[in-house]
Structures are given as structure tokens and as C-alpha cells.
Tab-separated table of N, CA and C in Angstrom:
chain	number	residue	atom	x	y	z
A	30	MET	N	84.656	81.106	120.513
A	30	MET	CA	86.115	81.359	120.113
A	30	MET	C	86.766	81.002	119.204
A	31	LYS	N	87.722	81.750	118.463
A	31	LYS	CA	88.430	80.971	117.131
A	31	LYS	C	89.933	81.486	117.317
A	32	ILE	N	90.649	80.346	116.797
A	32	ILE	CA	91.518	80.505	117.561
A	32	ILE	C	92.221	80.094	116.299
A	33	ARG	N	93.561	81.072	115.319
A	33	ARG	CA	94.167	80.415	114.307
A	33	ARG	C	95.632	81.683	114.387
A	34	THR	N	96.472	80.324	113.877
A	34	THR	CA	97.945	81.205	113.613
A	34	THR	C	97.843	81.275	112.219
A	35	GLY	N	99.614	82.186	112.147
A	35	GLY	CA	99.701	82.465	111.125
A	35	GLY	C	101.406	82.694	110.854
A	36	PHE	N	102.169	82.255	110.029
A	36	PHE	CA	103.501	82.926	109.513
A	36	PHE	C	104.162	83.655	108.986
A	37	GLY	N	105.103	84.207	108.763
A	37	GLY	CA	105.817	84.854	107.984
A	37	GLY	C	107.302	85.139	107.316
A	38	TYR	N	107.606	85.278	106.626
A	38	TYR	CA	109.348	85.177	106.105
A	38	TYR	C	109.317	86.124	105.704
A	39	ASP	N	110.559	86.746	105.625
A	39	ASP	CA	110.901	87.823	104.395
A	39	ASP	C	112.457	88.233	104.702
A	40	VAL	N	112.873	88.312	103.459
A	40	VAL	CA	114.192	88.739	103.671
A	40	VAL	C	114.362	90.093	102.538
A	41	HIS	N	115.457	91.063	102.879
A	41	HIS	CA	115.907	92.363	101.990
A	41	HIS	C	117.533	92.032	102.228
A	42	GLN	N	117.470	92.705	100.777
A	42	GLN	CA	119.175	92.926	100.329
A	42	GLN	C	119.646	93.899	101.477
A	43	LEU	N	120.862	94.186	101.913
A	43	LEU	CA	121.514	95.302	102.622
A	43	LEU	C	122.391	96.058	101.986
A	44	LYS	N	121.974	97.560	101.689
A	44	LYS	CA	122.966	98.036	100.923
A	44	LYS	C	123.264	99.298	101.653
A	45	GLU	N	125.089	99.445	101.746
A	45	GLU	CA	125.492	100.456	102.343
A	45	GLU	C	124.846	101.970	101.892
A	46	GLY	N	124.791	102.806	102.752
A	46	GLY	CA	124.485	104.087	102.985
A	46	GLY	C	122.893	104.885	103.260
A	47	LEU	N	122.338	103.137	103.157
A	47	LEU	CA	120.720	103.598	102.861
A	47	LEU	C	120.377	103.692	104.739
A	48	PRO	N	119.118	104.218	105.093
A	48	PRO	CA	118.609	103.754	106.614
A	48	PRO	C	118.384	102.648	106.987
A	49	PHE	N	118.512	102.048	107.947
A	49	PHE	CA	117.891	100.766	108.286
A	49	PHE	C	116.988	101.064	109.591
A	50	TRP	N	115.589	100.323	108.775
A	50	TRP	CA	114.306	100.564	109.730
A	50	TRP	C	114.151	99.003	109.929
A	51	LEU	N	114.066	98.523	111.259
A	51	LEU	CA	113.443	97.466	111.938
A	51	LEU	C	112.773	97.601	112.827
A	52	GLY	N	111.863	97.114	112.669
A	52	GLY	CA	110.534	97.170	114.297
A	52	GLY	C	109.937	98.436	114.441
A	53	GLY	N	110.297	99.274	113.500
A	53	GLY	CA	109.165	100.318	113.198
A	53	GLY	C	110.291	101.852	113.834
A	54	ILE	N	112.089	101.350	114.002
A	54	ILE	CA	112.585	102.101	115.020
A	54	ILE	C	113.921	102.530	113.155
A	55	GLU	N	114.370	103.415	113.711
A	55	GLU	CA	115.602	103.308	112.847
A	55	GLU	C	116.585	102.819	113.301
A	56	VAL	N	117.597	101.824	113.487
A	56	VAL	CA	118.768	101.124	114.101
A	56	VAL	C	120.219	101.970	113.355
A	57	PRO	N	120.862	102.313	113.989
A	57	PRO	CA	122.140	103.052	113.619
A	57	PRO	C	123.011	101.878	112.703
A	58	HIS	N	123.077	101.987	111.575
A	58	HIS	CA	123.958	100.706	110.675
A	58	HIS	C	124.864	101.690	109.636
A	59	THR	N	125.378	101.618	108.947
A	59	THR	CA	126.368	101.321	107.912
A	59	THR	C	125.624	101.196	106.706
A	60	HIS	N	124.685	100.126	106.851
A	60	HIS	CA	124.024	99.517	105.818
A	60	HIS	C	122.385	99.158	106.069
A	61	GLY	N	121.624	99.999	104.750
A	61	GLY	CA	120.177	99.263	105.111
A	61	GLY	C	119.673	98.542	104.490
A	62	ALA	N	117.804	97.736	104.625
A	62	ALA	CA	117.586	97.170	103.735
A	62	ALA	C	117.287	97.816	102.912
A	63	LEU	N	117.215	97.191	101.525
A	63	LEU	CA	116.757	97.685	100.279
A	63	LEU	C	115.236	97.057	99.895
A	64	GLY	N	114.441	98.084	99.703
A	64	GLY	CA	112.916	97.916	99.029
A	64	GLY	C	112.715	99.008	98.735
A	65	HIS	N	111.162	98.235	98.249
A	65	HIS	CA	110.130	99.390	97.691
A	65	HIS	C	109.608	100.344	98.701
A	66	SER	N	108.943	100.227	99.543
A	66	SER	CA	108.931	100.292	100.924
A	66	SER	C	110.536	101.224	101.826
A	67	ASP	N	110.308	101.422	103.338
A	67	ASP	CA	111.198	101.740	103.823
A	67	ASP	C	111.855	100.254	104.241
A	68	ALA	N	111.453	99.471	103.674
A	68	ALA	CA	112.249	97.688	103.580
A	68	ALA	C	111.853	97.515	105.273
A	69	ASP	N	111.579	97.436	106.105
A	69	ASP	CA	111.410	97.460	107.805
A	69	ASP	C	111.092	95.683	107.408
A	70	VAL	N	111.708	94.401	107.470
A	70	VAL	CA	111.951	93.293	107.132
A	70	VAL	C	110.795	92.568	108.681
A	71	LEU	N	110.954	93.293	109.627
A	71	LEU	CA	110.552	92.763	110.829
A	71	LEU	C	108.936	93.101	110.840
A	72	ILE	N	108.392	94.054	110.085
A	72	ILE	CA	107.034	94.628	110.413
A	72	ILE	C	106.695	93.715	109.380
A	73	HIS	N	107.875	93.702	107.931
A	73	HIS	CA	106.831	92.857	106.750
A	73	HIS	C	106.158	91.315	106.950
A	74	VAL	N	107.141	90.610	107.949
A	74	VAL	CA	106.872	89.295	108.538
A	74	VAL	C	105.796	89.167	109.654
A	75	ILE	N	105.555	90.091	110.489
A	75	ILE	CA	104.670	90.575	111.109
A	75	ILE	C	103.217	90.745	110.508
A	76	CYS	N	103.309	91.533	109.511
A	76	CYS	CA	102.040	91.338	108.949
A	76	CYS	C	101.683	90.590	107.398
A	77	ASP	N	102.583	89.849	106.770
A	77	ASP	CA	102.376	88.487	106.231
A	77	ASP	C	101.565	87.326	107.211
A	78	ALA	N	102.539	87.322	108.472
A	78	ALA	CA	101.291	86.422	109.561
A	78	ALA	C	100.386	86.515	110.099
A	79	LEU	N	100.040	87.572	110.156
A	79	LEU	CA	98.489	88.185	110.482
A	79	LEU	C	97.488	88.025	109.822
A	80	LEU	N	97.996	88.863	107.893
A	80	LEU	CA	97.788	88.469	107.113
A	80	LEU	C	97.135	86.979	106.788
A	81	GLY	N	98.227	85.760	106.719
A	81	GLY	CA	98.011	84.557	107.275
A	81	GLY	C	97.348	83.937	107.828
A	82	ALA	N	97.149	83.902	108.904
A	82	ALA	CA	96.044	83.863	109.779
A	82	ALA	C	94.835	84.078	109.341
A	83	ALA	N	94.781	85.153	108.629
A	83	ALA	CA	93.083	85.695	108.853
A	83	ALA	C	92.951	85.204	107.606
A	84	ASN	N	93.684	84.019	106.843
A	84	ASN	CA	93.017	83.706	105.197
A	84	ASN	C	93.037	85.140	104.356
A	85	LEU	N	94.266	86.044	104.506
A	85	LEU	CA	93.522	87.347	103.846
A	85	LEU	C	95.247	87.563	102.999
A	86	ARG	N	95.420	86.508	102.512
A	86	ARG	CA	96.733	86.516	101.155
A	86	ARG	C	98.121	87.124	102.245
A	87	ASP	N	98.935	87.637	101.639
A	87	ASP	CA	99.913	88.536	102.135
A	87	ASP	C	100.050	90.142	101.722
A	88	ILE	N	101.013	90.320	102.384
A	88	ILE	CA	101.844	92.487	102.353
A	88	ILE	C	101.346	92.471	100.563
A	89	GLY	N	102.192	91.868	100.172
A	89	GLY	CA	102.325	92.148	98.497
A	89	GLY	C	101.151	92.405	97.671
A	90	PHE	N	99.936	91.659	98.649
A	90	PHE	CA	98.793	91.637	97.912
A	90	PHE	C	98.108	92.910	97.999
A	91	HIS	N	98.037	93.276	99.247
A	91	HIS	CA	97.305	94.192	99.716
A	91	HIS	C	98.179	95.513	99.518
A	92	PHE	N	99.445	96.024	99.457
A	92	PHE	CA	100.000	96.698	99.334
A	92	PHE	C	101.132	96.548	97.943
A	93	PRO	N	100.958	96.413	96.908
A	93	PRO	CA	101.951	95.736	96.125
A	93	PRO	C	102.905	96.920	95.914
A	94	ASP	N	104.274	96.153	95.522
A	94	ASP	CA	105.353	97.080	95.534
A	94	ASP	C	105.308	98.067	93.587
A	95	THR	N	104.654	97.293	93.177
A	95	THR	CA	103.966	98.241	91.632
A	95	THR	C	103.585	99.306	92.016
A	96	ASP	N	102.528	99.366	93.237
A	96	ASP	CA	101.801	101.152	93.623
A	96	ASP	C	102.906	101.950	93.937
A	97	PRO	N	102.794	103.290	93.607
A	97	PRO	CA	103.744	104.159	93.690
A	97	PRO	C	103.542	104.829	94.609
A	98	GLN	N	102.116	104.648	95.205
A	98	GLN	CA	101.744	105.375	96.384
A	98	GLN	C	102.638	104.505	97.327
A	99	TYR	N	103.374	103.573	97.789
A	99	TYR	CA	103.691	102.496	98.697
A	99	TYR	C	104.944	102.685	98.980
A	100	LYS	N	105.911	103.481	97.548
A	100	LYS	CA	107.301	103.439	97.618
A	100	LYS	C	108.173	104.599	98.565
A	101	GLY	N	108.878	104.117	99.391
A	101	GLY	CA	109.195	104.599	100.708
A	101	GLY	C	108.470	104.718	101.596
A	102	ILE	N	107.362	103.822	101.333
A	102	ILE	CA	106.162	104.364	102.636
A	102	ILE	C	106.985	104.013	104.161
A	103	ASP	N	106.440	104.215	105.468
A	103	ASP	CA	106.387	104.209	106.154
A	103	ASP	C	105.765	102.231	106.627
A	104	SER	N	106.509	101.501	106.957
A	104	SER	CA	106.124	100.284	106.866
A	104	SER	C	104.714	100.372	108.010
A	105	LYS	N	104.796	100.579	109.271
A	105	LYS	CA	104.224	101.196	110.156
A	105	LYS	C	103.173	101.177	110.233
A	106	LYS	N	102.648	102.141	108.861
A	106	LYS	CA	101.464	102.465	108.665
A	106	LYS	C	100.980	101.214	107.537
A	107	LEU	N	101.861	100.281	106.707
A	107	LEU	CA	101.236	99.274	106.270
A	107	LEU	C	100.499	97.660	107.684
A	108	LEU	N	101.573	98.214	108.631
A	108	LEU	CA	101.039	97.350	109.835
A	108	LEU	C	99.745	98.318	110.483
A	109	ALA	N	99.346	98.947	110.426
A	109	ALA	CA	98.158	99.828	111.057
A	109	ALA	C	97.068	99.101	109.987
A	110	GLY	N	97.139	99.658	108.380
A	110	GLY	CA	96.188	99.033	107.400
A	110	GLY	C	95.679	97.002	107.907
A	111	VAL	N	97.310	96.662	108.046
A	111	VAL	CA	96.351	95.245	108.321
A	111	VAL	C	96.282	94.948	109.766
A	112	MET	N	95.931	95.695	110.897
A	112	MET	CA	95.142	95.675	111.724
A	112	MET	C	94.035	96.102	111.305
A	113	ARG	N	93.375	96.939	111.149
A	113	ARG	CA	92.445	97.951	110.084
A	113	ARG	C	91.380	96.065	109.766
A	114	LEU	N	91.979	95.577	108.533
A	114	LEU	CA	91.656	94.614	108.215
A	114	LEU	C	91.102	93.046	108.631
A	115	LEU	N	92.380	93.380	110.001
A	115	LEU	CA	91.900	92.308	110.879
A	115	LEU	C	90.595	92.625	111.944
A	116	ARG	N	90.276	93.698	112.352
A	116	ARG	CA	89.483	93.761	113.464
A	116	ARG	C	88.045	94.236	112.718
A	117	GLU	N	88.445	94.664	111.467
A	117	GLU	CA	87.448	94.298	110.549
A	117	GLU	C	86.115	92.962	110.378
A	118	ARG	N	87.635	92.216	110.310
A	118	ARG	CA	86.119	90.523	110.617
A	118	ARG	C	86.823	89.949	111.881
A	119	GLY	N	87.240	90.730	112.676
A	119	GLY	CA	86.522	90.618	114.030
A	119	GLY	C	87.831	89.941	115.079
A	120	TYR	N	89.083	90.359	114.379
A	120	TYR	CA	90.117	89.145	114.888
A	120	TYR	C	90.709	90.130	116.283
A	121	GLU	N	91.432	89.877	116.743
A	121	GLU	CA	92.221	90.541	117.792
A	121	GLU	C	93.206	89.735	117.969
A	122	VAL	N	94.904	90.475	118.142
A	122	VAL	CA	95.948	90.178	118.133
A	122	VAL	C	96.207	88.496	119.371
A	123	GLY	N	96.463	88.073	119.428
A	123	GLY	CA	96.727	86.955	120.844
A	123	GLY	C	98.001	87.466	121.423
A	124	ASN	N	99.308	86.728	120.512
A	124	ASN	CA	100.404	87.077	120.662
A	124	ASN	C	101.363	86.985	119.238
A	125	VAL	N	102.568	87.014	119.544
A	125	VAL	CA	103.637	87.924	118.002
A	125	VAL	C	104.741	87.144	118.598
A	126	ASP	N	105.386	86.698	118.124
A	126	ASP	CA	106.698	85.476	118.108
A	126	ASP	C	107.598	85.757	116.962
A	127	SER	N	108.664	86.284	116.947
A	127	SER	CA	109.536	87.003	116.102
A	127	SER	C	111.040	86.765	116.206
A	128	THR	N	111.399	86.409	115.326
A	128	THR	CA	113.490	86.138	115.099
A	128	THR	C	113.563	86.763	114.264
A	129	ILE	N	114.815	88.240	114.267
A	129	ILE	CA	115.425	88.386	112.755
A	129	ILE	C	116.872	87.801	113.095
A	130	CYS	N	117.428	87.749	111.789
A	130	CYS	CA	118.189	86.655	111.650
A	130	CYS	C	119.576	88.270	111.084
A	131	LEU	N	120.776	87.844	111.647
A	131	LEU	CA	121.469	89.562	111.416
A	131	LEU	C	123.067	89.129	112.043
A	132	GLU	N	123.855	89.089	111.382
A	132	GLU	CA	125.361	89.312	111.860
A	132	GLU	C	125.251	90.621	112.497
A	133	ARG	N	125.103	91.718	112.400
A	133	ARG	CA	125.106	92.880	112.937
A	133	ARG	C	124.661	93.854	112.063
A	134	PRO	N	124.316	95.020	112.622
A	134	PRO	CA	124.407	95.249	114.174
A	134	PRO	C	123.755	94.577	114.886
A	135	LYS	N	124.400	94.233	116.195
A	135	LYS	CA	123.709	93.726	117.418
A	135	LYS	C	122.188	94.418	117.840
A	136	ILE	N	121.234	93.807	118.047
A	136	ILE	CA	120.011	94.208	117.807
A	136	ILE	C	119.153	93.817	119.181
A	137	ASN	N	119.353	93.413	120.075
A	137	ASN	CA	119.546	92.751	121.098
A	137	ASN	C	119.366	94.351	122.097
A	138	PRO	N	119.900	95.179	122.165
A	138	PRO	CA	119.582	96.648	122.839
A	138	PRO	C	118.523	97.360	121.882
A	139	HIS	N	118.058	97.277	121.091
A	139	HIS	CA	116.860	97.619	120.393
A	139	HIS	C	115.768	96.730	121.108
A	140	ILE	N	115.247	95.987	120.975
A	140	ILE	CA	114.461	95.188	121.322
A	140	ILE	C	113.408	95.960	122.096
A	141	PRO	N	113.345	96.323	123.520
A	141	PRO	CA	112.470	97.163	123.860
A	141	PRO	C	112.254	98.135	123.241
A	142	GLU	N	112.818	98.716	122.694
A	142	GLU	CA	111.816	100.215	121.744
A	142	GLU	C	111.427	99.385	120.517
A	143	MET	N	111.500	98.339	120.054
A	143	MET	CA	110.860	98.023	118.956
A	143	MET	C	109.345	97.266	119.610
A	144	GLN	N	109.405	96.808	120.770
A	144	GLN	CA	108.165	96.480	121.441
A	144	GLN	C	107.050	97.712	121.570
A	145	ARG	N	107.717	98.780	121.929
A	145	ARG	CA	106.878	99.788	122.679
A	145	ARG	C	106.580	100.047	120.973
A	146	VAL	N	107.157	100.240	119.933
A	146	VAL	CA	106.223	100.862	118.876
A	146	VAL	C	105.503	99.826	118.215
A	147	LEU	N	105.752	98.985	118.557
A	147	LEU	CA	104.930	97.486	117.428
A	147	LEU	C	103.805	97.995	118.570
A	148	ALA	N	103.962	97.611	119.555
A	148	ALA	CA	102.964	97.502	120.721
A	148	ALA	C	102.078	98.865	120.768
A	149	ALA	N	102.325	99.524	120.025
A	149	ALA	CA	101.513	101.180	120.066
A	149	ALA	C	100.956	101.392	118.501
A	150	VAL	N	101.045	100.638	117.559
A	150	VAL	CA	101.062	100.759	116.417
A	150	VAL	C	99.777	99.587	116.098
A	151	MET	N	99.799	98.417	117.019
A	151	MET	CA	99.265	97.296	116.729
A	151	MET	C	97.710	97.583	117.536
A	152	GLY	N	97.729	98.211	118.631
A	152	GLY	CA	96.807	98.516	119.835
A	152	GLY	C	97.118	97.319	120.478
A	153	VAL	N	98.192	96.685	121.322
A	153	VAL	CA	98.256	95.578	121.719
A	153	VAL	C	99.662	95.929	122.790
A	154	ALA	N	99.361	94.881	124.404
A	154	ALA	CA	100.544	95.423	125.239
A	154	ALA	C	102.226	94.651	124.548
A	155	GLU	N	102.698	95.457	125.119
A	155	GLU	CA	104.198	95.306	124.849
A	155	GLU	C	104.581	93.751	125.194
A	156	GLU	N	104.120	93.160	126.002
A	156	GLU	CA	104.280	91.964	126.805
A	156	GLU	C	103.804	90.719	125.938
A	157	ASP	N	102.540	91.384	124.499
A	157	ASP	CA	102.420	90.320	123.778
A	157	ASP	C	103.353	89.862	122.216
A	158	ILE	N	104.395	90.878	121.951
A	158	ILE	CA	105.424	91.169	121.182
A	158	ILE	C	106.589	90.795	121.751
A	159	SER	N	106.818	89.470	121.335
A	159	SER	CA	108.244	88.568	121.377
A	159	SER	C	109.377	89.108	120.000
A	160	ILE	N	110.571	89.778	120.789
A	160	ILE	CA	111.505	89.676	119.447
A	160	ILE	C	112.296	89.466	119.830
A	161	LYS	N	113.374	88.144	118.684
A	161	LYS	CA	114.600	87.440	119.003
A	161	LYS	C	115.642	87.835	117.949
A	162	ALA	N	116.789	87.852	118.579
A	162	ALA	CA	117.948	87.995	117.349
A	162	ALA	C	118.848	86.958	117.607
A	163	THR	N	119.141	86.670	116.077
A	163	THR	CA	119.938	85.607	116.187
A	163	THR	C	121.176	85.568	115.009
A	164	THR	N	122.126	85.259	115.049
A	164	THR	CA	123.019	85.140	113.662
A	164	THR	C	123.222	84.567	112.928
A	165	THR	N	123.587	83.964	111.939
A	165	THR	CA	123.595	82.809	110.971
A	165	THR	C	125.095	81.873	111.191
A	166	GLU	N	126.019	82.449	112.276
A	166	GLU	CA	127.135	82.272	112.226
A	166	GLU	C	128.197	82.175	110.909
A	167	LYS	N	128.116	83.326	110.906
A	167	LYS	CA	128.470	83.809	109.351
A	167	LYS	C	127.985	82.789	108.450
A	168	LEU	N	127.335	81.891	108.464
A	168	LEU	CA	126.915	81.478	107.247
A	168	LEU	C	125.895	81.923	105.632
A	169	GLY	N	125.725	81.611	104.681
A	169	GLY	CA	124.751	82.424	104.052
A	169	GLY	C	124.678	83.765	104.122
A	170	PHE	N	123.966	84.139	102.898
A	170	PHE	CA	123.120	86.098	102.898
A	170	PHE	C	123.496	86.364	104.059
A	171	VAL	N	123.250	85.756	105.052
A	171	VAL	CA	123.114	86.936	106.358
A	171	VAL	C	124.766	86.398	107.246
A	172	GLY	N	124.888	85.611	107.176
A	172	GLY	CA	126.271	85.960	107.532
A	172	GLY	C	127.532	86.721	107.029
A	173	ARG	N	127.407	86.695	105.584
A	173	ARG	CA	128.504	87.387	104.903
A	173	ARG	C	127.636	88.843	104.511
A	174	GLN	N	126.853	89.381	105.533
A	174	GLN	CA	126.113	90.587	105.754
A	174	GLN	C	125.881	91.010	104.685
A	175	GLU	N	124.879	90.499	103.663
A	175	GLU	CA	124.129	90.836	102.791
A	175	GLU	C	122.868	91.488	102.439
A	176	GLY	N	122.215	90.815	103.555
A	176	GLY	CA	121.047	90.928	103.636
A	176	GLY	C	120.364	90.554	104.902
A	177	VAL	N	118.996	90.732	105.753
A	177	VAL	CA	118.570	90.528	106.365
A	177	VAL	C	117.739	89.469	106.465
A	178	ALA	N	117.058	88.220	107.356
A	178	ALA	CA	116.173	87.687	107.131
A	178	ALA	C	115.364	87.628	108.503
A	179	ALA	N	113.861	87.668	108.379
A	179	ALA	CA	112.842	87.804	109.932
A	179	ALA	C	112.064	86.553	110.101
A	180	TYR	N	111.330	85.977	110.595
A	180	TYR	CA	110.421	85.532	110.946
A	180	TYR	C	109.801	85.464	111.587
A	181	ALA	N	108.428	85.254	111.362
A	181	ALA	CA	107.615	85.503	112.759
A	181	ALA	C	105.909	84.503	112.609
A	182	SER	N	105.442	84.410	113.945
A	182	SER	CA	104.427	83.558	113.919
A	182	SER	C	103.154	84.220	114.983
A	183	VAL	N	102.675	84.330	114.897
A	183	VAL	CA	101.454	85.307	115.686
A	183	VAL	C	99.933	83.927	115.671
A	184	LEU	N	99.602	84.286	116.671
A	184	LEU	CA	97.945	83.858	117.452
A	184	LEU	C	97.116	84.894	117.175
A	185	ILE	N	96.126	84.785	116.089
A	185	ILE	CA	94.509	85.511	116.376
A	185	ILE	C	93.162	84.940	117.122
A	186	VAL	N	92.642	85.759	117.223
A	186	VAL	CA	91.393	85.285	118.272
A	186	VAL	C	90.802	86.007	117.720
A	187	LYS	N	89.351	85.248	117.411
A	187	LYS	CA	88.328	85.677	117.054
A	187	LYS	C	87.084	85.486	118.174
A	188	SER	N	86.566	86.067	119.030
A	188	SER	CA	85.542	86.180	120.318
A	188	SER	C	83.926	85.536	119.574
């Protein structure tokens, strides 16, 4: 059995009037994340962590923001693509541990739905996806509510 770990980090600027996609769901808020795709920062860090664990580079390599086919794409499709790449190489996900850094809106009430959606896309148990939320105590770009950041670590296994 081969066990590997991966880590992901991403940030997106927040802009008024955009939909706020996070963890595969639309979270009600006055601001949304700006990006080439739907700018789902949580899915992006999970993709990067999974790709890194399998030594498959990063999300930008596989789904470049210079390619018009990914303009506005639902990040769940990117995650499904990453899972196909992993499984083609014989890997399965052991677990995901993630943290979202955001002053508002409060994310905790949305975590169970995010876990359900991500588990379905990834083909894993909800209990294998940990999502935590924190603020930066009003410090930095997150504290000023100019952006959102997220981190993820993953474990993948090849039998």
C-alpha cells in the first residue's frame, strides 16, 4: 500500500454582486469570489491538494484560466476531473481536511451541505471530508473582507 499526502492553498478576491460559490454550494452573501471559473476557493484547494499528492502538478496545469472552455465553469466539474485522474492512476482518497478563512458570512451552518455535495462528487463518505472555518480577527485582506482564503490537506492511498 502506498500512502501520499498533499496540500493546497488558494485565495480569491471578493466582489459585490457576484454569486458566492463555496464547497460546491451557493452561499447567500452580498459578495462573491472573482475568478475565471465559479471561483470556488474550497474546491480549488482540494483539487490542488489531491493533484499534489499524486504528483500531477496543479489545477491551473489541468484546467488553465487561459482556456475559454473553463470560463465560468462549475468547479464541481473540475473536482470530478481530478478524481478521474487520481483513479486512473489507482489512487483513492483517504481523507480531506480543509479550513476556510473568511470574516463573513458565517460558514458553519453550511458545512454539512458542503460535505454532502463534495462527498457525492468525489465518491467518498461524508465523514472523510473535514471542513472548518475561521476568521483572521479582522487582520489582512481576509479581515478587511476583500477576499477569501482556504487551505486543504489530503491523504490518498494506492493499494
